[in-house]
Short mmCIF file of C-alpha atoms in Angstrom, two decimals:
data_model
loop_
_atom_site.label_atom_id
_atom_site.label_comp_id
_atom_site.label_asym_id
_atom_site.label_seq_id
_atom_site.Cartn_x
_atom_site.Cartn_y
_atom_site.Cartn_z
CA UNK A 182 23.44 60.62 -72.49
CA UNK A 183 22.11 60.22 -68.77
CA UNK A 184 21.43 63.65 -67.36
CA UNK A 185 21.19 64.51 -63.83
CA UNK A 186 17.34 65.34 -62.53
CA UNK A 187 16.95 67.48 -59.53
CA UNK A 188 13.75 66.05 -57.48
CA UNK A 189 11.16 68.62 -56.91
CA UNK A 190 11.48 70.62 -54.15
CA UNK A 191 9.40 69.01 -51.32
CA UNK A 192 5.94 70.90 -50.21
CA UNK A 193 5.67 73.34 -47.41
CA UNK A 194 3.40 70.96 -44.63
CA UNK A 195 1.80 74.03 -42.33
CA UNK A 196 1.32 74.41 -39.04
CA UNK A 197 -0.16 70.11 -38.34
CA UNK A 198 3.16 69.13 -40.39
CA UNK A 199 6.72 68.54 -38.62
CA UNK A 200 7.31 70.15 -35.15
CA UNK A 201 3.75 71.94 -35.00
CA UNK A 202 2.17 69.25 -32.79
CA UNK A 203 5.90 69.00 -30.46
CA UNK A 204 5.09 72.78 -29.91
CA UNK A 205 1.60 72.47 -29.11
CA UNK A 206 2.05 69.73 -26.32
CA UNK A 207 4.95 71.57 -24.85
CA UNK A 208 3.27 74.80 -24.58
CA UNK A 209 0.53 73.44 -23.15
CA UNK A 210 2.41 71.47 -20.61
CA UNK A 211 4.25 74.43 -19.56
CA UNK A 212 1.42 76.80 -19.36
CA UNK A 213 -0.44 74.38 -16.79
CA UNK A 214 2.94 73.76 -14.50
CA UNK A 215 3.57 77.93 -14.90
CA UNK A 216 0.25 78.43 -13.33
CA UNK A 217 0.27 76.11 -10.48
CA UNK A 218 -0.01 72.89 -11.33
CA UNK A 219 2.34 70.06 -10.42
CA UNK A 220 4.22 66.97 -12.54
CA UNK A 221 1.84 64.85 -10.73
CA UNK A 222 -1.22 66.56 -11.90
CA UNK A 223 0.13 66.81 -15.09
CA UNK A 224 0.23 63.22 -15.92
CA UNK A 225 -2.59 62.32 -13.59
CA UNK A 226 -4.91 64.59 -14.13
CA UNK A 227 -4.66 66.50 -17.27
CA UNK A 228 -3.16 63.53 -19.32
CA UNK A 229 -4.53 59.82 -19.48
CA UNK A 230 -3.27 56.11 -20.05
CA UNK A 231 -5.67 55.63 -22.88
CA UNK A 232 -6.10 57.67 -26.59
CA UNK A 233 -9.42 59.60 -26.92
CA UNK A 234 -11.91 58.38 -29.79
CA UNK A 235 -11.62 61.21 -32.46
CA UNK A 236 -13.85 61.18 -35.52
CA UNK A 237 -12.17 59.54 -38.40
CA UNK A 238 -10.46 62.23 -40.43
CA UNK A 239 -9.85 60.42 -43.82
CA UNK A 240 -12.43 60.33 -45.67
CA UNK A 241 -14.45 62.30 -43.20
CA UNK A 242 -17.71 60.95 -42.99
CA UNK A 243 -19.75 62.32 -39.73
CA UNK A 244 -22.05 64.94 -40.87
CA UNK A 245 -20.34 68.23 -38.74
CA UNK A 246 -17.08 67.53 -41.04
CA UNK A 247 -19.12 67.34 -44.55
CA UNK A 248 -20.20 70.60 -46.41
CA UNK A 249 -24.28 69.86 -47.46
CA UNK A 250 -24.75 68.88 -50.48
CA UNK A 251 -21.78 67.04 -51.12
CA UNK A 252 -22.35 63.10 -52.51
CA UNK A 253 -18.73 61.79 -52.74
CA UNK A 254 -15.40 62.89 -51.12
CA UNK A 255 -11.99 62.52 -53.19
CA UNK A 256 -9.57 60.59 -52.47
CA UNK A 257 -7.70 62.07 -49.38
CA UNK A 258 -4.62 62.62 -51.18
CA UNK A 259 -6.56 64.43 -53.64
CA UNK A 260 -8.07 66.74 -51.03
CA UNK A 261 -5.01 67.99 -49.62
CA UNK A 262 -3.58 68.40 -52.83
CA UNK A 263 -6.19 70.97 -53.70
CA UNK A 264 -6.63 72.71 -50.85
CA UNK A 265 -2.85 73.54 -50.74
CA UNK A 266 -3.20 74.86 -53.71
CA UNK A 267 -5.89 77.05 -52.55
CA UNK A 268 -3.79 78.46 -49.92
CA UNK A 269 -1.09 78.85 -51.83
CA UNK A 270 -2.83 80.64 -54.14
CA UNK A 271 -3.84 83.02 -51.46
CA UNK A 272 -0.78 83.46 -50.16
CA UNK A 273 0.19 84.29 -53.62
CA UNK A 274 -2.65 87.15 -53.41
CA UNK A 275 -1.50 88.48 -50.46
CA UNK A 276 1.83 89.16 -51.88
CA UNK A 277 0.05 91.07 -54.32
CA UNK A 278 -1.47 93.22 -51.91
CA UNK A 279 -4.50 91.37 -53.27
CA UNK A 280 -8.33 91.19 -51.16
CA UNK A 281 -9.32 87.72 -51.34
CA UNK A 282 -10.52 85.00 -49.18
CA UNK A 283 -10.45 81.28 -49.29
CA UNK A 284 -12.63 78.83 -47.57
CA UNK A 285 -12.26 76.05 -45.56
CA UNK A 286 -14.93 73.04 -44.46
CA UNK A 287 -14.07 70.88 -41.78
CA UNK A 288 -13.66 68.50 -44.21
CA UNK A 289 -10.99 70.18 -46.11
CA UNK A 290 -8.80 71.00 -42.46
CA UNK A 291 -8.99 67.00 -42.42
CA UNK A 292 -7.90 65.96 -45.42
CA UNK A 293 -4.88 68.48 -44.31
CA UNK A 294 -4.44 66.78 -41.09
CA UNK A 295 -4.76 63.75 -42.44
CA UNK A 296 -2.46 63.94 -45.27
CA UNK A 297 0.70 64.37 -42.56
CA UNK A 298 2.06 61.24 -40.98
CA UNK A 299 3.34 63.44 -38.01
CA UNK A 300 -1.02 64.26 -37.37
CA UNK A 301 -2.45 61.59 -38.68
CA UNK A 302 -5.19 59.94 -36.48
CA UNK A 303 -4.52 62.50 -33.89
CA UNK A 304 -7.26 65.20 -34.65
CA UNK A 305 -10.01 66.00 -36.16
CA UNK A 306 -12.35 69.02 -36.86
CA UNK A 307 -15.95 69.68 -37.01
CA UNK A 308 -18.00 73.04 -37.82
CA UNK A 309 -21.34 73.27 -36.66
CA UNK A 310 -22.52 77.09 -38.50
CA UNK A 311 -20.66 79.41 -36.33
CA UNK A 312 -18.49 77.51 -34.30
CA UNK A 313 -15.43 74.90 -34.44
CA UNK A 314 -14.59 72.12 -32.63
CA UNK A 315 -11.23 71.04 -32.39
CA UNK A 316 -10.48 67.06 -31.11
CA UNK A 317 -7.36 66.10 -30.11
CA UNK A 318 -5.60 62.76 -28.71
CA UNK A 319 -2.09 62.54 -28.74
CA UNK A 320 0.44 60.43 -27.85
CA UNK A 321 3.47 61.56 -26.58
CA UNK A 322 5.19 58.88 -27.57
CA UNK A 323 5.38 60.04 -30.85
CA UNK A 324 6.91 63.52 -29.76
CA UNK A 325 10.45 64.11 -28.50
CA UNK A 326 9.68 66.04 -25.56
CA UNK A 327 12.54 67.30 -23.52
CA UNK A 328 11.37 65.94 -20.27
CA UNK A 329 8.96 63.02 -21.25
CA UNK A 330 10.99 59.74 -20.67
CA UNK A 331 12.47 61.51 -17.86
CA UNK A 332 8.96 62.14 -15.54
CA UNK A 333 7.58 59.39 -16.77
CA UNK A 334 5.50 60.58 -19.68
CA UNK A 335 6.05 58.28 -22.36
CA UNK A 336 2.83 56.14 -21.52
CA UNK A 337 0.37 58.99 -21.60
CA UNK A 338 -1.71 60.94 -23.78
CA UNK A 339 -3.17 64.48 -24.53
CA UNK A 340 -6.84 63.86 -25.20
CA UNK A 341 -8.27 67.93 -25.60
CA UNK A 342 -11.11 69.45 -27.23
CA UNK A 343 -10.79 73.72 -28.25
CA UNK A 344 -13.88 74.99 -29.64
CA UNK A 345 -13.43 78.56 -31.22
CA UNK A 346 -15.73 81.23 -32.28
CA UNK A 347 -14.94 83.66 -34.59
CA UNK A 348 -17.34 86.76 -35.93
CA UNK A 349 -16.24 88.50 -38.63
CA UNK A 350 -13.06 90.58 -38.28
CA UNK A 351 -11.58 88.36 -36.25
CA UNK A 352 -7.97 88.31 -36.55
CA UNK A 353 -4.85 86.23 -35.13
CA UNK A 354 -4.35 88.92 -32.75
CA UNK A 355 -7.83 88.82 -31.74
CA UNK A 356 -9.09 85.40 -31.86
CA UNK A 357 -10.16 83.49 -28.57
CA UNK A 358 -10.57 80.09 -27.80
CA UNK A 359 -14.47 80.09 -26.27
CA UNK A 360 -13.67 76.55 -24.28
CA UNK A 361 -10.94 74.24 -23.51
CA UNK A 362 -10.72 71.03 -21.87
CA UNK A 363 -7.87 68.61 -21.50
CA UNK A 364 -8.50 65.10 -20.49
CA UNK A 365 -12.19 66.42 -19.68
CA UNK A 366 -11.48 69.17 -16.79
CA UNK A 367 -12.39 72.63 -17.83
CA UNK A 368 -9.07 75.01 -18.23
CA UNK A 369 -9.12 78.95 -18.97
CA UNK A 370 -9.93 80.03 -22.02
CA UNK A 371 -7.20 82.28 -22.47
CA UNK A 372 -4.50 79.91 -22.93
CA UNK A 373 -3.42 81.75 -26.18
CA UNK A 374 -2.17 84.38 -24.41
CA UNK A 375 -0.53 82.37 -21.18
CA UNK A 376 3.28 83.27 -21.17
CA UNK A 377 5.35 80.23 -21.88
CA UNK A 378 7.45 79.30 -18.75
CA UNK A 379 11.29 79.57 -20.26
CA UNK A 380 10.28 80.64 -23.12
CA UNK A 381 9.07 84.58 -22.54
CA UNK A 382 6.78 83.94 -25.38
CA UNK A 383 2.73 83.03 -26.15
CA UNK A 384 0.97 80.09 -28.70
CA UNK A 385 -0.61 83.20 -29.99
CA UNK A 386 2.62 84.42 -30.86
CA UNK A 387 2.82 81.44 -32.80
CA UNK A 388 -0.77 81.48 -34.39
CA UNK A 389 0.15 85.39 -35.92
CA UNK A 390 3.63 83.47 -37.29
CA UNK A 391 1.31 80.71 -39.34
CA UNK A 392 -0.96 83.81 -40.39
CA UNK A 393 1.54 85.93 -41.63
CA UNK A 394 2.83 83.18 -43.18
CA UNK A 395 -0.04 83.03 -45.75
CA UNK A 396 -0.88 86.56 -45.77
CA UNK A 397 -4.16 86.23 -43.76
CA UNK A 398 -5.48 89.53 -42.21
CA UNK A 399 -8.68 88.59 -41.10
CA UNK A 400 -11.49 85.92 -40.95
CA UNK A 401 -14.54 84.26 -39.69
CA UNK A 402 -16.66 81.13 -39.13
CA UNK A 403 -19.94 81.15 -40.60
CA UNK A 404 -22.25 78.96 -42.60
CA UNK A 405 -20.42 75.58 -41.39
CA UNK A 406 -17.04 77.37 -42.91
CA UNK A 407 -13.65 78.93 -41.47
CA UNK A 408 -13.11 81.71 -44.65
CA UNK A 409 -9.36 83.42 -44.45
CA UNK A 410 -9.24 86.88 -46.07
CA UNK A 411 -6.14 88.47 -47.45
CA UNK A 412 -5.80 92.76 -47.42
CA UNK A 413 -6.18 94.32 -50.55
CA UNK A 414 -4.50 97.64 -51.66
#
């Protein structure tokens, strides 16, 4: 007798799975027309015709994305697999009011990246001791953007690099982006905490969502690491 089998219930992809990266470009979009700029400059100036080069994210091999003393990375499905366990087992802590922290090389926020068709080949991290680098070239192609076909958008790319600092304590409500450029011209650091046009809301508002998501209270970069703590009792 033939029994019906449900299929297991599909894993949760984070904040570089499904409409993470749509929210990103948008926001970012908005931001720079809220604050002056025009459509021209937009796709002129702060987007380009051509993809950057980002570091290849699967298996990373460039030494900022590989923790010393490592000889062989798994396979990148692998990699993934295990680190979402790791944060779900955090998450799970944090539910239990539980102090712990979990933490992350560069190459384990690429195997993540890498593991989603949606971000595939369109970032990639590095982590030199205290500090991370964030590349990014994206094509907006691949991103249903309200207004893309319609200003002429479709052709271009978002090519940005985000480095972040973060001493210990640093929090989502707290963290700063030290530099930010987008297609190579320098933009304020603060664009966290820019006001959305039409929306009324932040990206930080956004980064405190994906951290309450997992329970993280706190964290830093140190050592070539990002390490996520959850608050105890």
């Amino acid at each position: 007798m033939n029994s019906h089998v449900e299929p297991p219930p599909k894993r949760g992809m984070g904040c570089f799975g499904k409409g993470c990266l749509l929210l990103l470009v948008f926001g970012i979009l908005l931001v720079i027309v809220g604050v002056g700029g025009t459509f021209w400059s937009v796709r002129n100036v702060y987007l380009s015709d051509k993809p950057a080069l980002t570091p290849e994210t699967s298996p990373p091999t460039e030494t900022g994305a590989v923790t010393p003393g490592e000889t062989s990375a798994p396979a990148p499905s692998e990699k993934s697999a295990e680190v979402r366990e790791r944060l779900d087992t955090m998450k799970k802590a944090a539910r239990s009011h539980e102090r712990t922290g979990v933490e992350l090389t560069a190459a384990d926020i690429n195997a993540l990246i890498a593991a989603n068709r949606k971000s595939s080949g369109t970032a990639s991290v590095g982590i030199n001791d205290t500090a991370l680098q964030a590349q990014v070239s994206i094509p907006l192609q691949r991103l249903d953007l309200p207004f893309r076909n319609a200003l002429g958008l479709g052709d271009r790319y978002l090519n940005a690099t985000v480095t972040i600092v973060a001493p210990p304590g640093t929090n989502a409500s707290s963290v700063q982006l030290s530099e930010v450029t987008l297609n190579g011209n320098r933009i304020p650091a603060g664009l966290l905490d820019w006001q959305l046009p039409g929306i009324r809301k932040s990206l930080r508002t956004y980064v405190i969502k994906y951290a309450n998501h997992y329970g993280v209270t706190d964290g830093e970069i140190r050592d070539g690491k990002v390490i996520l703590y959850t608050r105890g009792h």
